Structures are given as structure tokens and as C-alpha cells.
Short mmCIF file of C-alpha atoms in Angstrom, two decimals:
data_model
loop_
_atom_site.label_atom_id
_atom_site.label_comp_id
_atom_site.label_asym_id
_atom_site.label_seq_id
_atom_site.Cartn_x
_atom_site.Cartn_y
_atom_site.Cartn_z
CA UNK A 1 28.56 -20.91 15.77
CA UNK A 2 30.86 -18.42 13.77
CA UNK A 3 28.12 -17.83 11.00
CA UNK A 4 25.78 -16.72 13.75
CA UNK A 5 27.96 -14.47 15.73
CA UNK A 6 29.39 -12.61 12.83
CA UNK A 7 26.04 -11.26 11.68
CA UNK A 8 25.32 -10.55 15.12
CA UNK A 9 28.31 -8.34 15.65
CA UNK A 10 27.64 -6.56 12.44
CA UNK A 11 24.08 -5.68 13.31
CA UNK A 12 25.72 -4.50 16.81
CA UNK A 13 28.27 -2.27 15.09
CA UNK A 14 25.60 -0.93 12.96
CA UNK A 15 23.06 0.06 15.41
CA UNK A 16 25.49 0.94 18.27
CA UNK A 17 28.33 2.91 16.97
CA UNK A 18 29.35 4.20 20.29
CA UNK A 19 30.05 0.82 21.66
CA UNK A 20 32.47 0.18 18.70
CA UNK A 21 34.11 3.61 19.49
CA UNK A 22 34.34 2.73 23.13
CA UNK A 23 35.95 -0.88 22.29
CA UNK A 24 38.44 0.97 19.94
CA UNK A 25 39.36 3.57 22.66
CA UNK A 26 39.76 0.81 25.28
CA UNK A 27 42.09 -1.33 22.53
CA UNK A 28 44.26 1.84 21.94
CA UNK A 29 44.46 2.95 25.52
CA UNK A 30 45.38 -0.67 26.63
CA UNK A 31 48.17 -0.93 24.03
CA UNK A 32 49.66 2.35 24.70
CA UNK A 33 49.79 1.57 28.40
CA UNK A 34 51.29 -1.72 27.86
CA UNK A 35 54.09 -0.40 25.56
CA UNK A 36 54.74 2.35 27.96
CA UNK A 37 55.36 0.10 30.99
CA UNK A 38 57.50 -2.24 28.49
CA UNK A 39 59.65 0.63 27.52
CA UNK A 40 59.81 2.02 30.94
CA UNK A 41 61.05 -1.10 32.67
CA UNK A 42 64.73 -1.25 33.65
CA UNK A 43 66.72 1.52 32.51
CA UNK A 44 64.05 3.03 30.33
CA UNK A 45 64.62 4.68 26.84
CA UNK A 46 66.88 7.25 27.25
CA UNK A 47 66.96 8.13 23.43
CA UNK A 48 63.01 8.87 23.52
CA UNK A 49 62.19 9.53 27.09
CA UNK A 50 63.38 11.42 30.06
CA UNK A 51 61.11 10.65 32.46
CA UNK A 52 59.81 7.50 33.46
CA UNK A 53 55.79 6.29 33.28
CA UNK A 54 53.79 7.68 36.40
CA UNK A 55 50.55 8.15 37.48
CA UNK A 56 50.32 11.68 35.64
CA UNK A 57 51.49 9.92 32.25
CA UNK A 58 48.77 7.36 32.84
CA UNK A 59 46.24 10.02 33.24
CA UNK A 60 47.40 11.78 30.05
CA UNK A 61 47.16 8.66 28.08
CA UNK A 62 43.68 7.79 29.48
CA UNK A 63 42.41 11.35 28.52
CA UNK A 64 44.09 11.34 25.09
CA UNK A 65 43.22 7.62 24.02
CA UNK A 66 40.00 7.50 25.82
CA UNK A 67 38.40 10.45 24.05
CA UNK A 68 38.19 8.26 20.94
CA UNK A 69 35.14 6.72 22.11
CA UNK A 70 33.25 10.17 21.14
CA UNK A 71 35.17 10.67 17.95
CA UNK A 72 31.97 10.24 15.61
CA UNK A 73 29.78 12.61 17.97
CA UNK A 74 32.35 15.18 18.48
CA UNK A 75 35.22 14.69 15.97
CA UNK A 76 36.97 18.21 16.30
CA UNK A 77 36.62 18.28 20.06
CA UNK A 78 38.13 14.65 20.35
CA UNK A 79 40.99 15.65 17.97
CA UNK A 80 41.60 18.65 20.03
CA UNK A 81 41.74 16.69 23.33
CA UNK A 82 44.00 13.89 21.97
CA UNK A 83 46.42 16.44 20.44
CA UNK A 84 46.72 18.50 23.68
CA UNK A 85 47.16 15.55 25.81
CA UNK A 86 50.02 14.06 23.42
CA UNK A 87 51.76 17.55 23.49
CA UNK A 88 51.64 17.84 27.11
CA UNK A 89 52.79 14.02 27.43
CA UNK A 90 55.69 14.74 25.12
CA UNK A 91 56.59 17.92 26.67
CA UNK A 92 56.89 16.35 30.14
CA UNK A 93 59.53 14.20 28.91
CA UNK A 94 57.57 11.02 28.44
CA UNK A 95 58.71 8.55 25.89
CA UNK A 96 57.98 10.42 22.49
CA UNK A 97 56.84 7.27 20.72
CA UNK A 98 53.77 6.95 22.55
CA UNK A 99 50.15 8.65 22.32
CA UNK A 100 50.61 9.53 18.46
CA UNK A 101 47.88 6.97 17.25
CA UNK A 102 44.82 8.93 19.01
CA UNK A 103 45.52 12.17 17.06
CA UNK A 104 45.82 10.15 13.96
CA UNK A 105 42.68 8.10 14.43
CA UNK A 106 40.88 11.42 15.46
CA UNK A 107 42.57 13.17 12.17
CA UNK A 108 40.88 10.32 10.12
CA UNK A 109 37.19 10.93 11.51
CA UNK A 110 37.53 14.50 10.99
CA UNK A 111 38.48 14.16 7.37
CA UNK A 112 35.71 11.54 6.93
CA UNK A 113 33.01 14.04 8.31
CA UNK A 114 34.01 17.39 7.39
CA UNK A 115 34.98 19.22 4.31
CA UNK A 116 38.83 19.78 3.39
CA UNK A 117 38.48 23.36 4.40
CA UNK A 118 38.12 22.11 7.85
CA UNK A 119 40.10 18.83 7.86
CA UNK A 120 43.14 20.17 6.12
CA UNK A 121 44.25 22.55 8.83
CA UNK A 122 43.49 19.65 11.34
CA UNK A 123 45.86 17.45 9.33
CA UNK A 124 48.62 20.38 9.72
CA UNK A 125 48.18 20.31 13.42
CA UNK A 126 48.45 16.48 13.80
CA UNK A 127 51.69 16.64 11.43
CA UNK A 128 53.11 19.45 13.71
CA UNK A 129 52.36 17.32 16.73
CA UNK A 130 54.21 14.28 15.01
CA UNK A 131 57.15 16.40 13.97
CA UNK A 132 57.60 17.69 17.39
CA UNK A 133 57.62 13.93 18.69
CA UNK A 134 60.31 13.30 15.87
CA UNK A 135 62.53 16.22 17.01
CA UNK A 136 62.43 14.83 20.54
CA UNK A 137 64.16 11.65 19.19
CA UNK A 138 67.77 11.03 18.03
CA UNK A 139 69.23 13.26 15.97
CA UNK A 140 70.60 11.03 13.35
CA UNK A 141 66.95 9.46 12.86
CA UNK A 142 65.10 13.08 12.79
CA UNK A 143 64.52 13.45 9.11
CA UNK A 144 63.64 9.85 8.34
CA UNK A 145 61.19 10.15 11.12
CA UNK A 146 59.73 13.36 9.97
CA UNK A 147 59.31 11.78 6.42
CA UNK A 148 57.74 8.86 7.90
CA UNK A 149 55.01 10.53 10.15
CA UNK A 150 54.42 12.85 7.31
CA UNK A 151 53.29 9.90 5.17
CA UNK A 152 51.12 8.50 7.87
CA UNK A 153 49.23 11.95 8.26
CA UNK A 154 48.83 12.19 4.52
CA UNK A 155 47.48 8.77 4.47
CA UNK A 156 45.09 9.29 7.39
CA UNK A 157 43.65 12.46 5.76
CA UNK A 158 43.48 10.69 2.46
CA UNK A 159 41.77 7.79 3.53
CA UNK A 160 39.38 9.92 5.72
CA UNK A 161 38.51 12.25 2.63
CA UNK A 162 37.87 9.24 0.57
CA UNK A 163 35.32 7.78 3.06
CA UNK A 164 33.71 11.07 3.29
CA UNK A 165 33.58 11.17 -0.70
CA UNK A 166 32.26 7.64 -0.70
CA UNK A 167 29.42 8.34 1.71
CA UNK A 168 28.46 11.43 -0.14
CA UNK A 169 28.47 9.52 -3.31
CA UNK A 170 26.40 6.63 -1.90
CA UNK A 171 23.82 9.10 -0.58
CA UNK A 172 23.54 10.69 -3.95
CA UNK A 173 23.16 7.37 -5.32
CA UNK A 174 20.66 6.47 -2.86
CA UNK A 175 18.59 9.76 -3.50
CA UNK A 176 18.62 9.08 -7.21
CA UNK A 177 17.66 5.58 -6.68
CA UNK A 178 14.63 6.83 -4.74
CA UNK A 179 13.95 9.53 -7.21
CA UNK A 180 13.78 6.92 -10.04
CA UNK A 181 11.58 4.59 -8.17
CA UNK A 182 9.14 7.54 -7.43
CA UNK A 183 9.46 8.48 -11.23
CA UNK A 184 8.95 4.86 -12.28
CA UNK A 185 5.78 4.67 -9.84
CA UNK A 186 4.52 7.90 -11.40
CA UNK A 187 4.90 6.46 -14.87
CA UNK A 188 3.32 3.19 -13.77
CA UNK A 189 0.32 5.08 -12.48
CA UNK A 190 0.06 7.26 -15.36
CA UNK A 191 0.07 4.02 -17.61
CA UNK A 192 -2.89 2.62 -15.58
CA UNK A 193 -4.75 5.66 -15.78
CA UNK A 194 -4.33 6.02 -19.60
CA UNK A 195 -5.27 2.36 -20.03
CA UNK A 196 -8.32 2.97 -17.85
CA UNK A 197 -9.27 5.76 -20.08
CA UNK A 198 -8.62 3.73 -23.23
CA UNK A 199 -10.82 0.87 -21.97
CA UNK A 200 -13.54 3.24 -20.81
CA UNK A 201 -13.71 4.80 -24.32
CA UNK A 202 -13.70 1.32 -26.02
CA UNK A 203 -16.38 0.14 -23.67
CA UNK A 204 -18.38 3.33 -24.32
CA UNK A 205 -18.16 3.04 -28.14
CA UNK A 206 -19.35 -0.49 -27.96
CA UNK A 207 -22.07 -0.49 -25.37
CA UNK A 208 -23.71 2.95 -26.10
CA UNK A 209 -24.13 2.25 -29.65
CA UNK A 210 -25.62 -1.40 -29.40
CA UNK A 211 -27.81 -0.45 -26.23
CA UNK A 212 -29.21 2.53 -27.95
CA UNK A 213 -30.25 0.26 -31.06
CA UNK A 214 -31.62 -2.29 -28.29
CA UNK A 215 -33.59 0.47 -26.19
CA UNK A 216 -35.26 1.74 -29.37
CA UNK A 217 -36.12 -1.59 -30.94
CA UNK A 218 -37.45 -2.51 -27.57
CA UNK A 219 -39.79 0.55 -27.48
CA UNK A 220 -40.95 -0.15 -30.90
CA UNK A 221 -41.58 -3.70 -30.19
CA UNK A 222 -43.59 -2.88 -27.22
CA UNK A 223 -45.53 -0.17 -29.18
CA UNK A 224 -46.57 -2.33 -31.93
CA UNK A 225 -46.78 -5.62 -30.11
CA UNK A 226 -50.58 -5.84 -30.39
CA UNK A 227 -51.02 -4.12 -33.60
CA UNK A 228 -48.21 -5.37 -35.83
CA UNK A 229 -46.78 -8.54 -34.82
CA UNK A 230 -44.58 -9.05 -37.64
CA UNK A 231 -42.98 -5.31 -36.97
CA UNK A 232 -42.49 -6.49 -33.26
CA UNK A 233 -40.92 -9.83 -34.19
CA UNK A 234 -38.48 -7.92 -36.37
CA UNK A 235 -37.60 -5.46 -33.83
CA UNK A 236 -37.02 -8.48 -31.31
CA UNK A 237 -34.75 -10.05 -34.04
CA UNK A 238 -32.90 -6.94 -34.19
CA UNK A 239 -32.50 -6.81 -30.48
CA UNK A 240 -31.23 -10.42 -30.39
CA UNK A 241 -28.79 -9.86 -33.14
CA UNK A 242 -27.58 -6.53 -31.58
CA UNK A 243 -27.31 -8.18 -28.28
CA UNK A 244 -25.44 -11.13 -29.56
CA UNK A 245 -22.94 -8.57 -31.45
CA UNK A 246 -22.35 -6.57 -28.40
CA UNK A 247 -21.72 -9.61 -26.23
CA UNK A 248 -19.08 -10.58 -28.83
CA UNK A 249 -17.52 -7.24 -28.71
CA UNK A 250 -17.29 -7.30 -25.15
CA UNK A 251 -15.96 -10.86 -25.11
CA UNK A 252 -13.36 -9.72 -27.67
CA UNK A 253 -12.26 -6.60 -25.67
CA UNK A 254 -12.18 -8.74 -22.25
CA UNK A 255 -10.29 -11.30 -23.83
CA UNK A 256 -7.86 -8.80 -24.92
CA UNK A 257 -7.43 -7.43 -21.57
CA UNK A 258 -7.00 -10.99 -19.97
CA UNK A 259 -4.72 -12.85 -22.48
CA UNK A 260 -0.92 -12.56 -21.37
CA UNK A 261 1.06 -15.24 -23.31
CA UNK A 262 -1.52 -15.34 -26.21
CA UNK A 263 -1.81 -19.20 -25.76
CA UNK A 264 -5.64 -19.38 -25.45
CA UNK A 265 -5.33 -20.83 -22.03
CA UNK A 266 -8.30 -18.93 -20.97
CA UNK A 267 -10.69 -20.62 -23.31
CA UNK A 268 -10.83 -17.77 -25.70
CA UNK A 269 -9.53 -19.48 -29.03
CA UNK A 270 -9.33 -16.22 -31.11
CA UNK A 271 -10.68 -12.87 -32.00
CA UNK A 272 -13.51 -11.43 -33.90
CA UNK A 273 -12.39 -9.26 -36.80
CA UNK A 274 -11.64 -5.68 -35.67
CA UNK A 275 -14.39 -3.05 -36.60
CA UNK A 276 -13.30 -1.12 -39.61
CA UNK A 277 -14.96 0.74 -42.68
CA UNK A 278 -15.20 -2.46 -44.61
CA UNK A 279 -17.97 -3.51 -42.02
CA UNK A 280 -19.68 -0.21 -42.13
CA UNK A 281 -22.65 -1.66 -43.99
CA UNK A 282 -23.53 -3.97 -41.05
CA UNK A 283 -23.45 -0.91 -38.80
CA UNK A 284 -25.68 1.17 -41.08
CA UNK A 285 -28.01 -1.88 -41.15
CA UNK A 286 -28.64 -1.85 -37.52
CA UNK A 287 -29.17 1.79 -37.53
CA UNK A 288 -31.66 1.79 -40.24
CA UNK A 289 -33.41 -0.99 -38.42
CA UNK A 290 -33.50 1.15 -35.38
CA UNK A 291 -35.63 3.59 -37.30
CA UNK A 292 -32.69 6.09 -38.65
CA UNK A 293 -32.42 6.52 -42.47
CA UNK A 294 -28.72 6.87 -43.38
CA UNK A 295 -27.39 7.71 -46.69
CA UNK A 296 -23.79 7.01 -47.64
CA UNK A 297 -21.57 8.58 -50.14
CA UNK A 298 -18.00 7.68 -51.02
CA UNK A 299 -15.64 9.90 -53.33
CA UNK A 300 -12.04 9.39 -54.18
CA UNK A 301 -10.06 6.16 -54.52
CA UNK A 302 -11.23 3.66 -51.97
CA UNK A 303 -8.32 1.65 -50.67
CA UNK A 304 -7.27 -0.16 -47.35
CA UNK A 305 -6.48 2.01 -44.78
CA UNK A 306 -3.92 1.75 -41.79
CA UNK A 307 -5.66 -0.39 -39.00
CA UNK A 308 -5.55 2.33 -36.55
CA UNK A 309 -7.07 4.86 -38.72
CA UNK A 310 -9.66 2.36 -39.97
CA UNK A 311 -10.83 1.57 -36.40
CA UNK A 312 -10.79 5.29 -35.60
CA UNK A 313 -13.00 6.22 -38.57
CA UNK A 314 -15.41 3.37 -37.64
CA UNK A 315 -15.64 4.28 -34.12
CA UNK A 316 -16.43 7.86 -34.93
CA UNK A 317 -19.15 7.11 -37.53
CA UNK A 318 -20.68 4.68 -34.84
CA UNK A 319 -20.38 7.37 -32.21
CA UNK A 320 -22.09 9.93 -34.48
CA UNK A 321 -24.94 7.84 -35.57
CA UNK A 322 -25.51 6.71 -31.85
CA UNK A 323 -25.81 10.35 -30.79
CA UNK A 324 -28.22 10.93 -33.79
CA UNK A 325 -30.31 7.83 -32.29
CA UNK A 326 -30.26 9.34 -28.90
CA UNK A 327 -30.56 13.03 -29.36
CA UNK A 328 -31.83 14.02 -32.87
CA UNK A 329 -35.29 12.55 -32.62
CA UNK A 330 -37.08 12.06 -36.09
CA UNK A 331 -34.25 12.61 -38.47
CA UNK A 332 -32.20 11.44 -41.31
CA UNK A 333 -28.25 11.24 -41.41
CA UNK A 334 -25.79 11.39 -44.08
CA UNK A 335 -22.06 9.85 -43.77
CA UNK A 336 -19.61 10.98 -46.65
CA UNK A 337 -16.09 9.68 -47.02
CA UNK A 338 -13.48 10.94 -49.36
CA UNK A 339 -10.18 9.15 -49.73
CA UNK A 340 -7.31 11.25 -50.90
CA UNK A 341 -4.02 12.16 -49.29
CA UNK A 342 -6.01 12.25 -46.16
CA UNK A 343 -9.42 10.61 -44.96
CA UNK A 344 -12.01 13.09 -44.67
CA UNK A 345 -15.20 11.82 -42.79
CA UNK A 346 -18.29 13.98 -42.65
CA UNK A 347 -21.42 12.90 -40.57
CA UNK A 348 -24.50 15.18 -40.54
CA UNK A 349 -28.15 15.07 -39.64
CA UNK A 350 -31.23 17.22 -39.74
CA UNK A 351 -32.67 16.57 -36.30
CA UNK A 352 -33.16 18.89 -33.39
CA UNK A 353 -29.50 18.06 -31.88
CA UNK A 354 -28.75 17.35 -28.33
CA UNK A 355 -30.67 19.31 -25.56
CA UNK A 356 -28.84 22.11 -23.60
CA UNK A 357 -28.86 20.11 -20.30
CA UNK A 358 -27.81 16.89 -22.05
CA UNK A 359 -24.46 15.56 -20.51
CA UNK A 360 -23.95 13.55 -23.85
CA UNK A 361 -23.98 16.89 -25.96
CA UNK A 362 -20.34 17.41 -24.95
CA UNK A 363 -19.83 14.37 -22.76
CA UNK A 364 -17.84 11.05 -23.34
CA UNK A 365 -18.76 10.61 -26.89
CA UNK A 366 -17.44 13.96 -28.06
CA UNK A 367 -14.32 13.60 -25.91
CA UNK A 368 -13.58 10.21 -27.02
CA UNK A 369 -13.69 11.20 -30.53
CA UNK A 370 -11.36 14.00 -29.80
CA UNK A 371 -9.02 11.80 -28.37
CA UNK A 372 -9.01 9.19 -31.10
CA UNK A 373 -8.35 11.91 -33.68
CA UNK A 374 -5.69 13.59 -31.61
CA UNK A 375 -3.74 10.23 -31.49
CA UNK A 376 -3.58 9.97 -35.27
CA UNK A 377 -2.79 13.65 -35.48
CA UNK A 378 -5.98 14.58 -37.31
CA UNK A 379 -8.44 17.41 -36.88
CA UNK A 380 -12.08 17.39 -35.79
CA UNK A 381 -14.89 19.95 -35.66
CA UNK A 382 -18.35 19.54 -34.29
CA UNK A 383 -21.29 21.71 -33.91
CA UNK A 384 -24.85 22.65 -34.92
CA UNK A 385 -25.59 23.61 -38.43
CA UNK A 386 -27.34 27.03 -39.41
CA UNK A 387 -30.41 25.19 -40.85
CA UNK A 388 -30.76 22.87 -38.00
CA UNK A 389 -29.15 19.81 -37.28
CA UNK A 390 -25.74 18.64 -36.09
CA UNK A 391 -22.49 18.07 -38.19
CA UNK A 392 -19.12 16.27 -37.27
CA UNK A 393 -16.27 16.78 -39.69
CA UNK A 394 -13.00 14.70 -39.14
CA UNK A 395 -9.53 14.71 -41.02
CA UNK A 396 -7.38 11.93 -40.67
CA UNK A 397 -3.84 11.97 -42.15
CA UNK A 398 -2.99 8.95 -44.34
CA UNK A 399 0.57 9.51 -45.36
CA UNK A 400 2.11 10.32 -41.66
CA UNK A 401 4.88 7.95 -40.71
CA UNK A 402 4.30 5.56 -37.86
CA UNK A 403 0.27 5.26 -38.59
CA UNK A 404 0.53 1.52 -39.22
CA UNK A 405 2.22 1.04 -35.88
CA UNK A 406 -0.34 3.31 -33.92
CA UNK A 407 -2.21 1.45 -31.17
CA UNK A 408 -5.75 0.64 -31.97
#
């Protein structure tokens, strides 16, 4: 039963603060009146009171202590009312021990809701009220009473100020937490966007090249289907092989996206080798089978490359040859690789180049190449040649730190 009542009371106190303050005012008023009538019984308390408790004293007590019900809504007003009622109460000769708690509680409220520039003068007013009450008592206890009430006032003001600072600090922490949460959400959204761009770039690199080969070979097979069955069968075989390879590439890419724990639970046992310049000849065979003559020259000392740079170079060659297939018409292509302190890659053709209104002329393919090269701190230039055709020149550093760890 108690476990249910206490949470209910906490929720009530949090949602209805006026009710809590009203109960506090009722408690303080009742306690003060009980002490007042107890001290007024018999001969009274001649050392602290020259006048017995009557209706006027009860009214002043109700006014000074009952105002605490509005202490959070109007703290300065409540402090003024409680201090005024206490001063009048003491000045009329009632017991000087009474009606001092309400100003102290009101001072705590003011200190917890106002800056020291406001609360500190209020503390001096309450201290003056308590000193006045101490002066009305016996002379031999005057200084101990003044010291005691001074300590009470300092404690009330200090607790109120500490409460205000704690509330402000909690507010700042809550604001900082909300800001950090928003920043984290922004970072997550950016990460998702970057991942989508990366996936889109990979899908474009994989699909665009293979589908271009398939389309060209399908057109060739249809054209020579009746007149040259052997050529048509070769084109169909190329389509089958290219289709199988693109399905393998797609399966590998989707497996990378799906695998979480790397334990092969989704039925995919492993990955195909990552495309690299070591597999460049397979790419060239497909392109040649599609009808594009390609000549490759290699200079410098051939050596293993960092995985990220190797994949980047392969994808750039793939994208360049795909663009030649799609846009250059009847053309030949040249691929030149130079291994030095940096990898220099040059792909050129002698075709007609992309049409002015063709989106792929500076579309996803060239944008993807620029993003890849930028990732590895390289440079890229692309444009038509004066004698006709198109050329792409890429330079990728091989000695920069961190290339081995760069994401593929």
C-alpha cells in the first residue's frame, strides 16, 4: 500500500505545486497558532510577550503564514507580506518568538528563484526582522539570540542560492544533453547519407559496366543471329558470363551490407576476390568481346598496391571503358599505368565522346571517379582531346600514411 501511495504523492507534488505550498502554509499557520495559545495560557510569557493572543494576533498570524501558499508564484510579494505581518505582530506586543518562520521560508524561496542582487537585500530585511525580535527578548539573551538568528538567515539564503544554482545547472545539462542528442542524430543522418552515396557509387560501377557489355553483345547477337550463328553464340556466351559476373558482384555487395557478425548465418559463406588491377585482364577481355579494341601499357616497377588504391584504380578504368562503350561509338581505347612514387593512370580514346545533352557526360560516372580520387588524396583531370576523343588522367599517391587503412 505504501509503495503505491508514495509515488502518487510524488506525482501530485510535481503536477500541483500550489497544493503542496497550501499544505505547507496550513502546517506553519497551525503550528504557530498552537504555540501562540500554549504560550498565552496562564500568566503568559512576560519576557517575550506584553500582550496576550487575541483576534488581531490570529489575523496577523493567518496573513503572514497563509501567504506561503503563493510563495512560488509571487515570492517577493509573499516575503513582503510575511515580513510586514511579523513586524506589526511584534510591535503590538505579541510574543516575539512567533511568526518568524514564514519570512525565513519566503527568503529561501526568493533566494532559490532570484539572483543574489535581489535575494541578498531581502536577506538583510529578514535579518533585521529577526534582530528586532531578539531585541524584544530578555537583555541577557540578546546577543546569543542575534547570533543564532543571523545563522538561520545565512543558512536559509545559502540553501536557496544553492538550490537556484542546482536548478540552473540541471537546466544547462538538459540543454547540453538535448544538443548532443541532436548532434548525434545529425551525425547518424550524415553517416546514412554517406553510406547511401557509397552504395550507389558501388552499384553504379558494377551495374553500368556489365549492363553496357550485355546490351552491346545482345545487339550484336540479334544483328548476326541469322547470318553468322557462331558470332551470335559467342555474343550470347559473353552475355551469360557477364551476367553471372554481375550477379556475383551484386551478391558480394549485398552480402557485405547484410553480414553483421561475420559468421555466415545468412547462408553466404564468403566473399569473391575484391576487384583490383590484377584482374584487369578479365575486364579488358569483356570489353574487347563487346567490340572495343583496348591497348594497355605499363611502365615503372609493378608492385602490390594498397587495397583501397588498387580498387580505386580498377573502378576508374572500368568506368572509363564503360563510358567509351556507351558514348564513343566506333573507337579504340588506350590504358596506360605508371608505377612510381605515385600511381599515374591514363585512359584515352579516339571516339566522338559524349553528346552535349547526354547526362552521363558529367553524370554519376565522372562524379563517382572524382569522389574516389578525392578519398585517396589524388588528382583527376578529364576532358575532350584537341584531336578528338576523350581522356581521363588520374594520379594516386602511394606513400601517404593511412592508405592501407582507407575504406575500400
